[in-house]
XYZ file of C-alpha atoms in Angstrom:
645
model
C -0.348 -0.404 0.120
C 2.752 2.868 1.582
C 5.952 2.388 1.714
C 6.937 0.460 5.137
C 7.328 3.687 6.646
C 3.616 5.279 6.743
C 1.944 5.268 9.989
C -0.726 3.019 9.631
C -0.674 2.712 13.238
C -1.846 6.997 13.573
C -3.902 6.418 9.573
C -6.384 3.968 11.913
C -6.555 6.020 14.596
C -7.491 8.809 12.212
C -10.030 6.430 10.344
C -11.290 5.666 13.769
C -11.911 8.836 15.504
C -13.823 9.853 11.637
C -16.487 7.326 12.674
C -17.065 8.808 16.416
C -17.251 11.384 14.875
C -19.708 10.886 11.673
C -21.781 8.223 14.343
C -21.944 10.896 17.463
C -23.905 13.631 14.160
C -26.292 10.596 12.686
C -26.549 10.018 16.362
C -26.498 6.113 15.940
C -27.023 4.372 19.933
C -23.332 3.998 21.511
C -21.831 7.143 20.176
C -23.377 9.583 23.058
C -19.766 10.926 22.994
C -18.517 10.147 19.288
C -17.387 14.311 19.624
C -14.392 13.106 21.030
C -13.014 11.707 17.464
C -12.478 15.192 16.728
C -9.830 16.471 20.029
C -7.920 12.805 18.882
C -7.783 15.012 15.142
C -6.414 17.623 16.813
C -3.386 15.376 19.019
C -2.879 13.832 15.268
C -2.292 17.567 14.023
C -0.170 18.352 16.672
C 1.811 15.327 15.653
C 2.337 15.998 12.518
C 2.826 19.703 12.595
C 5.124 19.425 15.115
C 7.630 16.039 12.757
C 7.713 18.334 9.738
C 8.891 21.897 11.243
C 11.196 20.546 14.064
C 12.674 17.360 10.967
C 13.238 20.773 8.387
C 14.143 22.424 11.759
C 16.648 20.796 12.379
C 17.743 19.988 8.563
C 18.069 23.790 8.219
C 15.593 23.005 4.721
C 12.062 24.753 6.306
C 10.383 27.154 4.985
C 7.862 29.187 5.795
C 6.624 29.749 2.411
C 6.119 26.355 1.200
C 5.490 24.810 4.608
C 2.423 27.190 4.181
C 1.064 26.217 0.849
C 1.422 23.241 1.066
C -1.421 22.881 3.695
C -3.191 25.595 1.355
C -3.295 23.193 -0.936
C -3.837 20.074 0.985
C -6.950 22.417 2.836
C -8.433 24.594 0.942
C -9.450 22.761 -2.939
C -12.023 20.249 -0.620
C -13.103 22.013 0.973
C -14.025 25.123 -2.138
C -15.719 22.263 -3.626
C -18.059 21.461 -1.138
C -18.748 25.002 -0.185
C -19.537 25.498 -3.820
C -21.489 22.156 -4.159
C -23.371 22.869 -1.317
C -24.389 26.753 -2.684
C -25.812 26.177 -5.755
C -27.364 23.142 -4.094
C -28.680 25.795 -1.420
C -29.468 27.907 -4.642
C -32.552 25.791 -5.057
C -33.446 23.974 -2.033
C -32.387 26.514 0.835
C -35.447 29.325 2.049
C -33.209 32.987 2.134
C -32.667 32.879 5.017
C -30.972 29.485 5.377
C -29.210 29.837 2.183
C -27.065 33.725 3.741
C -27.179 32.162 6.616
C -25.013 29.392 4.727
C -23.234 32.750 2.170
C -22.261 33.935 6.111
C -20.231 31.622 6.640
C -19.295 29.726 3.580
C -17.235 33.720 3.838
C -16.189 32.258 7.298
C -14.710 29.077 6.325
C -12.240 29.675 3.521
C -11.120 32.495 5.818
C -11.206 29.769 8.973
C -13.069 31.558 11.666
C -15.943 30.519 12.065
C -15.348 29.384 15.161
C -14.574 33.047 16.618
C -17.737 33.684 14.782
C -19.243 31.293 16.521
C -18.503 32.091 19.611
C -19.959 35.525 18.934
C -23.380 33.730 18.380
C -23.363 32.128 21.322
C -23.793 29.024 19.180
C -23.686 25.958 21.665
C -22.742 23.224 19.634
C -24.863 20.582 21.275
C -27.275 22.735 21.391
C -30.805 21.468 18.471
C -30.199 25.344 16.349
C -26.556 24.076 16.412
C -27.920 22.247 12.694
C -29.197 24.996 11.007
C -25.004 25.754 10.132
C -24.715 23.311 7.257
C -20.956 24.133 7.748
C -21.309 23.546 12.002
C -18.043 21.225 10.945
C -16.125 24.117 9.703
C -15.330 25.439 12.986
C -12.480 22.631 14.047
C -10.510 23.108 10.561
C -10.492 27.384 11.771
C -8.718 26.728 14.770
C -6.330 23.656 13.110
C -5.363 26.427 11.103
C -5.355 28.998 13.743
C -2.896 26.913 15.205
C -0.566 26.014 11.615
C -0.391 30.245 11.401
C 1.410 30.652 14.894
C 3.011 27.605 16.295
C 5.360 27.233 13.700
C 6.601 30.844 14.468
C 6.996 30.455 18.425
C 8.468 26.771 17.549
C 10.947 28.264 15.591
C 11.652 31.020 18.018
C 11.934 28.547 20.769
C 14.039 25.835 19.549
C 16.147 29.104 18.308
C 15.404 30.426 21.484
C 16.053 27.224 23.491
C 19.316 25.094 21.957
C 18.930 21.438 24.569
C 15.831 19.487 23.361
C 14.700 19.058 27.003
C 14.119 22.164 27.178
C 12.031 22.457 24.422
C 9.725 19.387 25.940
C 9.162 21.271 29.350
C 9.117 24.402 27.647
C 6.176 23.148 25.807
C 4.106 20.641 28.290
C 4.392 24.401 29.685
C 2.231 25.672 27.376
C -0.355 23.017 27.300
C -0.807 23.432 31.519
C -1.292 26.793 30.578
C -4.208 25.867 28.174
C -4.788 23.201 29.644
C -5.838 25.819 33.303
C -7.449 27.633 30.658
C -9.916 25.841 29.095
C -10.698 24.039 32.237
C -11.854 27.756 33.998
C -13.704 28.570 30.769
C -15.302 26.038 30.973
C -17.334 26.822 34.118
C -17.587 30.730 32.623
C -17.630 30.358 29.676
C -18.270 27.341 28.128
C -18.891 27.961 24.019
C -15.676 29.931 24.667
C -14.220 26.700 26.707
C -15.507 24.563 23.046
C -14.320 26.827 20.883
C -11.434 28.869 20.635
C -7.909 27.778 20.274
C -6.185 28.672 23.773
C -8.389 26.062 25.079
C -7.953 23.564 22.139
C -3.588 24.324 21.933
C -2.942 22.280 24.894
C -4.320 19.071 22.842
C -1.945 19.928 19.646
C 0.288 20.364 21.924
C 0.035 17.377 23.206
C 0.518 15.331 19.878
C 4.389 17.453 19.331
C 5.643 16.693 22.402
C 4.830 13.657 21.499
C 6.719 13.482 18.808
C 9.831 15.746 20.768
C 9.663 12.009 23.229
C 9.847 10.147 20.505
C 13.162 11.220 19.179
C 14.702 11.475 22.590
C 16.564 8.433 22.770
C 16.167 6.687 26.203
C 11.712 6.622 25.117
C 13.669 4.591 21.388
C 15.103 2.457 23.794
C 12.288 1.763 25.829
C 9.320 1.516 25.148
C 6.418 -0.275 25.602
C 5.239 -0.533 22.700
C 1.613 -3.334 23.051
C 1.331 -2.002 26.611
C 1.024 1.997 26.148
C -0.952 0.386 23.042
C -3.885 -1.160 25.069
C -3.588 1.253 27.687
C -4.516 4.433 25.006
C -7.555 3.002 23.648
C -8.436 1.702 27.307
C -8.669 5.940 28.014
C -9.894 6.018 24.169
C -13.295 3.174 24.941
C -13.307 4.212 28.932
C -13.810 8.345 27.363
C -16.875 6.813 25.389
C -18.599 5.173 28.152
C -18.540 7.785 30.947
C -18.353 10.865 28.851
C -21.287 13.058 27.361
C -22.562 16.357 26.041
C -23.243 17.562 29.454
C -19.781 17.957 30.578
C -17.538 20.711 30.196
C -15.957 20.756 27.136
C -12.688 20.252 26.740
C -12.323 21.070 30.582
C -10.280 18.291 32.607
C -12.182 15.696 30.637
C -10.720 15.557 27.833
C -8.010 13.812 29.428
C -7.929 10.884 28.866
C -9.399 11.700 25.539
C -5.699 13.340 24.515
C -3.840 10.741 26.977
C -4.846 8.167 25.187
C -4.808 9.367 22.087
C -0.631 10.182 22.528
C -0.507 6.305 23.939
C -1.425 5.055 20.587
C 0.977 7.339 19.016
C 3.486 7.153 20.919
C 3.874 2.847 20.674
C 4.335 3.519 16.978
C 2.641 -0.054 16.060
C 1.397 -1.407 13.020
C 1.479 -4.820 12.787
C -1.984 -4.586 15.048
C -5.062 -5.297 12.593
C -7.420 -3.470 14.616
C -5.027 -0.216 13.089
C -3.775 -1.777 9.944
C -6.927 -3.960 7.964
C -8.094 -2.332 4.270
C -11.007 -0.388 5.524
C -9.282 0.876 8.496
C -6.646 2.327 6.118
C -8.541 3.194 3.351
C -11.630 5.505 5.922
C -8.039 7.059 7.321
C -6.523 8.683 3.717
C -10.034 9.962 2.925
C -11.272 11.177 6.475
C -10.330 14.801 5.435
C -13.198 13.983 2.457
C -15.567 12.478 4.397
C -15.517 15.163 7.648
C -15.825 17.379 5.094
C -19.266 15.709 3.438
C -20.540 13.869 6.625
C -22.344 17.054 8.242
C -23.865 18.404 4.764
C -25.646 15.284 4.490
C -27.170 15.341 8.075
C -28.286 18.656 7.734
C -30.608 18.223 4.875
C -31.387 14.229 5.697
C -32.222 16.568 8.792
C -34.500 18.952 6.778
C -36.342 16.815 4.619
C -36.650 14.143 7.633
C -36.296 15.854 11.259
C -36.791 12.359 12.798
C -35.447 9.991 10.581
C -34.864 6.307 11.699
C -32.165 4.516 13.144
C -31.692 2.218 10.589
C -31.919 5.193 8.173
C -29.710 7.602 9.752
C -26.899 4.410 8.821
C -27.198 4.671 5.330
C -26.846 8.063 5.281
C -23.350 7.649 7.507
C -22.654 5.150 4.003
C -24.240 7.835 1.741
C -21.190 10.080 3.322
C -18.576 7.903 3.366
C -18.700 6.774 -0.226
C -19.403 10.333 -1.355
C -16.828 11.797 0.553
C -14.574 8.888 -0.344
C -15.108 9.750 -4.657
C -14.254 12.783 -2.711
C -11.329 11.620 -1.795
C -10.382 10.055 -4.989
C -10.881 13.196 -7.428
C -10.779 16.384 -5.537
C -8.710 15.857 -2.690
C -6.201 13.285 -4.261
C -6.409 15.239 -8.247
C -4.979 18.946 -6.464
C -2.574 17.264 -4.314
C -1.348 15.070 -7.992
C -1.783 18.816 -9.292
C -0.073 21.374 -7.242
C 3.422 18.909 -8.016
C 2.739 18.997 -11.400
C 2.057 23.071 -11.397
C 4.396 23.969 -9.029
C 3.624 24.951 -5.539
C 3.416 28.869 -5.966
C 0.873 28.481 -8.974
C -1.482 26.044 -7.618
C -1.211 28.861 -4.580
C -2.000 31.975 -6.173
C -4.402 29.032 -8.238
C -6.358 27.965 -5.625
C -6.358 31.122 -4.006
C -7.913 33.092 -5.935
C -10.847 30.992 -6.867
C -11.335 31.020 -3.363
C -11.486 34.417 -3.131
C -13.501 34.984 -6.214
C -16.139 32.878 -4.253
C -15.650 34.442 -1.275
C -16.805 37.516 -2.890
C -20.425 35.590 -4.867
C -20.973 34.520 -1.091
C -20.631 38.054 0.728
C -22.562 39.472 -2.639
C -25.644 36.552 -1.694
C -25.273 37.566 1.619
C -25.823 41.644 1.046
C -28.618 40.412 -0.835
C -30.143 38.500 2.095
C -30.062 35.371 0.700
C -32.759 36.301 -2.849
C -35.504 36.733 -0.954
C -36.888 37.572 -4.606
C -37.041 33.356 -5.066
C -40.358 32.937 -2.814
C -42.903 35.829 -4.305
C -44.036 38.253 -2.742
C -46.731 35.846 -0.405
C -43.673 34.161 0.452
C -41.683 38.087 2.442
C -44.823 39.520 3.446
C -44.965 36.256 5.612
C -41.141 35.447 6.444
C -40.407 40.338 7.482
C -42.862 38.840 10.729
C -41.105 35.793 11.407
C -37.842 38.235 13.154
C -36.873 39.985 16.935
C -38.729 43.514 16.936
C -35.241 45.292 15.479
C -34.678 48.504 14.521
C -34.478 47.084 10.550
C -38.872 45.662 10.937
C -39.577 48.831 12.505
C -39.323 47.843 16.300
C -36.702 48.805 18.791
C -35.311 45.619 20.719
C -31.396 47.324 20.733
C -29.790 43.715 20.146
C -25.770 44.860 19.864
C -25.159 41.610 19.404
C -25.491 40.454 16.151
C -26.420 43.980 14.554
C -22.953 45.914 14.531
C -24.565 48.948 13.881
C -25.612 50.345 17.023
C -23.559 51.668 19.692
C -22.820 50.672 23.488
C -24.703 53.926 25.154
C -27.619 55.844 24.690
C -29.492 55.393 22.534
C -30.039 51.575 23.573
C -32.113 53.438 26.281
C -34.408 55.178 23.956
C -36.487 52.564 22.559
C -40.728 54.123 23.709
C -43.910 52.688 22.457
C -47.343 52.524 23.687
C -48.925 55.670 24.133
C -46.366 58.218 23.161
C -48.358 61.465 23.172
C -50.797 61.685 26.334
C -49.874 58.733 29.068
C -51.600 58.477 31.952
C -48.567 55.908 32.635
C -44.951 55.919 32.425
C -43.131 51.743 32.311
C -40.476 50.289 31.302
C -39.469 46.796 29.848
C -36.756 45.723 31.404
C -34.464 42.480 30.948
C -33.033 40.667 28.012
C -34.292 39.109 24.201
C -36.962 37.351 26.255
C -37.792 40.897 27.185
C -37.506 42.779 23.766
C -40.175 39.688 22.370
C -42.418 41.896 24.183
C -41.574 45.396 22.390
C -44.812 44.480 19.931
C -47.048 43.041 22.291
C -47.040 45.788 25.280
C -46.814 48.617 22.443
C -50.433 47.443 20.995
C -51.279 47.225 24.824
C -50.291 50.399 25.656
C -51.607 51.956 22.532
C -55.342 50.886 24.523
C -54.383 52.015 27.981
C -52.689 54.546 28.076
C -50.231 53.029 28.696
C -46.015 54.805 27.598
C -43.611 51.370 27.493
C -40.153 52.436 27.807
C -38.131 49.507 26.504
C -34.707 48.423 28.153
C -33.528 45.555 26.713
C -30.201 44.308 25.479
C -29.030 40.841 24.410
C -28.387 38.328 27.555
C -29.006 41.310 29.902
C -31.303 39.251 32.490
C -33.308 41.898 35.109
C -30.536 42.527 37.153
C -28.805 45.226 39.846
C -25.112 43.175 39.392
C -22.506 43.082 36.492
C -23.617 38.641 36.432
C -24.684 38.316 32.188
C -25.833 35.357 30.694
C -23.891 35.299 26.721
C -20.188 35.797 26.476
C -18.702 39.014 27.961
C -16.571 40.080 25.101
C -19.793 40.508 23.660
C -20.262 44.555 22.941
C -23.725 43.424 24.660
C -22.498 42.840 27.999
C -21.844 45.952 27.798
C -24.782 48.268 26.494
C -26.415 45.598 29.694
C -23.275 47.998 32.129
C -25.104 51.111 30.860
C -28.906 49.519 31.266
C -28.900 48.896 35.263
C -26.873 51.663 35.621
C -29.647 53.673 33.588
C -32.753 51.590 35.620
C -31.035 52.206 39.273
C -30.487 55.657 38.010
C -34.344 56.112 37.016
C -35.779 53.546 38.715
C -37.880 56.318 39.965
C -39.535 57.763 37.006
C -42.083 55.284 36.292
C -45.212 54.223 37.825
C -44.802 50.303 36.703
C -41.613 48.224 35.921
C -41.698 45.512 33.368
C -38.943 42.616 34.676
C -38.919 39.516 32.389
C -35.881 37.586 30.773
C -34.229 33.655 30.168
C -35.669 32.655 33.684
C -34.316 29.491 33.655
C -30.740 30.300 32.743
C -30.535 33.348 34.759
C -32.392 30.831 37.998
C -28.841 28.765 38.016
C -26.295 31.265 37.656
C -26.305 32.247 41.827
C -25.273 36.180 40.753
C -28.350 35.896 38.295
C -30.647 35.619 41.115
C -28.372 38.319 43.699
C -28.907 40.567 41.505
C -32.883 40.195 40.311
C -33.983 40.368 44.308
C -32.209 43.129 44.901
C -33.586 44.642 41.988
C -37.290 43.655 43.390
C -35.865 44.906 46.879
C -34.509 48.548 45.331
C -38.527 48.906 42.968
C -39.992 47.857 46.396
C -37.924 50.675 48.333
C -39.240 53.407 45.937
C -43.707 51.911 45.897
C -43.727 50.815 42.113
C -45.925 48.909 41.514
C -43.988 45.235 39.922
C -45.023 42.297 35.979
C -43.560 39.837 35.770
C -43.417 37.529 32.887
C -43.356 34.260 32.007
C -41.424 33.409 29.571
C -42.605 31.809 26.254
C -42.965 27.452 25.377
C -39.154 26.373 24.482
C -38.440 23.862 21.375
C -36.559 21.887 20.972
C -35.910 22.994 17.895
C -35.017 26.709 15.550
C -40.009 26.566 15.336
C -38.875 29.530 12.973
C -36.279 28.130 10.550
C -39.380 24.900 10.095
C -41.980 26.598 9.807
C -40.058 28.281 7.092
C -38.321 25.350 5.443
C -42.497 23.743 4.898
C -43.849 27.614 3.510
C -40.880 28.012 1.079
C -41.335 23.898 0.150
C -45.078 25.157 0.091
C -46.190 22.276 3.558
C -48.138 22.494 6.110
C -46.397 22.651 9.351
C -47.776 20.459 12.003
C -45.684 21.931 15.610
C -46.619 18.866 17.690
C -42.919 17.292 16.615
C -41.330 19.573 17.814
C -42.805 19.822 21.572
C -40.427 18.602 24.049
C -42.101 17.525 27.642
C -39.065 17.752 29.739
C -38.580 21.673 27.593
C -41.933 22.258 29.012
C -41.679 20.615 32.531
C -38.306 22.776 33.218
C -40.141 26.472 31.656
C -42.958 25.160 34.105
C -40.643 24.659 37.079
C -38.823 28.248 36.155
C -43.026 29.592 35.891
C -43.688 28.751 40.312
C -40.337 29.887 40.685
C -41.550 32.889 39.981
C -44.695 31.522 41.597
C -43.242 32.137 45.073
C -41.365 35.608 44.370
C -45.096 37.581 42.629
C -46.640 35.896 46.164
C -43.521 37.151 48.255
C -43.361 40.244 46.581
C -45.776 42.977 47.282
C -47.893 45.126 43.748
C -46.597 42.312 41.808
C -48.904 40.864 38.545
C -47.546 36.988 37.702
C -48.167 37.306 34.265
C -48.004 33.555 33.135
C -48.165 31.480 29.530
C -51.706 31.227 29.611
C -52.314 34.202 29.834
C -50.203 35.114 27.062
C -49.961 32.431 24.343
C -52.587 29.964 22.957
C -52.429 26.779 23.483
C -52.523 25.366 20.346
C -48.581 27.517 20.170
C -50.347 28.870 16.926
C -50.279 32.802 16.264
C -52.568 32.985 13.322
C -53.779 30.991 10.359
C -50.962 27.612 11.216
C -48.020 29.672 11.254
C -46.146 29.213 15.096
C -45.277 31.872 17.527
C -41.792 30.860 17.909
C -39.589 32.203 16.308
C -36.502 30.021 16.937
C -37.722 27.417 19.480
C -37.195 29.638 22.113
C -37.935 33.473 21.187
C -41.460 34.913 20.030
C -41.416 36.609 16.915
C -42.934 39.397 16.211
C -45.886 38.544 14.273
C -45.997 35.901 17.947
C -45.814 38.906 20.404
C -48.383 40.954 18.144
C -50.406 37.443 18.371
C -49.481 37.718 22.179
C -51.510 40.703 22.562
C -54.676 40.011 21.184
C -54.825 36.414 22.876
C -54.152 38.482 26.038
C -56.529 41.389 25.424
C -59.705 38.754 24.167
C -58.710 35.860 27.747
C -59.648 39.675 29.807
C -56.129 40.955 29.793
C -56.513 44.512 29.897
C -59.553 43.966 32.772
C -56.334 42.217 34.815
C -54.105 44.476 33.803
C -56.658 47.675 35.282
C -57.499 46.819 37.368
C -54.051 45.312 39.219
C -52.948 49.849 38.386
C -56.113 50.857 40.032
C -54.788 49.207 43.220
């Protein structure tokens, strides 16, 4: 098959890592921890990068331009091919919103910044809504590429500064330990950051690099218990598959089991074990990159047409992913590398770079034109324009500074006034995060009918509180806006006749600091003798309902919401509502608006269109429908009676 120096064991490990990831994404039984395959990939990458850099540096043959162009030619053509194919497919299949979102991630994937963009969106890799991203899996390529950009310079610098190999090993070990400790720290602070960022992933690749440096040591060459290392390594990976699940902070300290296990397998240099050296595993290992690129888009479209597939169906899609991925390896990945060798590295690099830049330009134009909504016609546009958050772009004023980069931190974020703004008899404050912002259309209509002017002070992840607690990434400008909002509210609290609090209570109640800040806020309100209204969260779904509805509308299919209801999530929201009941009962002059006051139990707003925007929030249309339902349930009389007390 290959020359004697070929590492069948590493190639086999790569094949099994691939299978773990693919089986996990297709929800095959027993592979609930299959995501550890990516961590194995990282260890392997660190090993080979160190081998290339160390050997060429030692022989004075390392050329940084050759290094980067070789990696570019290895990685970009297959990625470019996959993204281009699915651009064409998406043009005919995806609705404008999904197509626009896909084009955004074409740009992010080809510039190797997917992980950063996902962090800014605070997108949990394990959350149901992550399935919306056709290029979600490219986050790992971005992390690897960022490592490739930095590691050669760091390694060469250390290699020159530290002449002794042991000193280099010690220094890299300290860097590994620093990255690992930072990962453990971030796992309790910001799960999305811990998962997606290079600083919390670098230790996994550095572990692979240290394995190679240890291999070069004469001592370890002479005293390597190969079979024992390999068996212990396999054992650690099996244990990881059994004990790890999606709820665990990741990577964190638990990932050390996977990293140590992978490192031991590589360190053993045992090519004879048939488990790692047979024709099937050999082929899967060679084609692993292309199969990895193809499997997630295939999963995406499988989920698009079959939201609840059987295990057998998923197995068939696994086979399809492997088959198409292998074809891509044979005819795209291998051919592009061979073509580059014939044409020369510089020419090939320039050629593929030009193609990538042209395609990025096309994707950017598609993104700027909102995914070409003209493809759906006027009837489609009239509906989807209402299935949005109430932001300035559609005439409302939720201050979504995390997603609208034209907004700035400060006073503009607290200037939203709705309801009766001409001759109000009551001045109210709506304060909270996006789960408060979603109610802006609701309170606008209620305010108009009851002579209430409502000032909405809302931004992303800013739960009602007086403290510094925050439900999103503190790197987002929303954090600074949130602190501004809280100071503003405390400074102007006496200006209002009634205060309305709404938020992502389920997340807030899981955070002790958020609970403490909420109680302090309520105490301040009570001291001023101001009536308080607390609003429930809407019904929560296991999937992005708005996207599911748009997909069915785009395909002219009836949308049945029932398969997406979740008893588990509903019970969690009910438990949160009971906590709000207790909070309201212990607080004077407090009205608790429950889900039953606001939302039809059918979950439909009007004309079979759901309330839900994304499985959590409600849309503009849902918010307006909630107002109509509230009025029909006698909500106006209930509100007026409360305000007269």
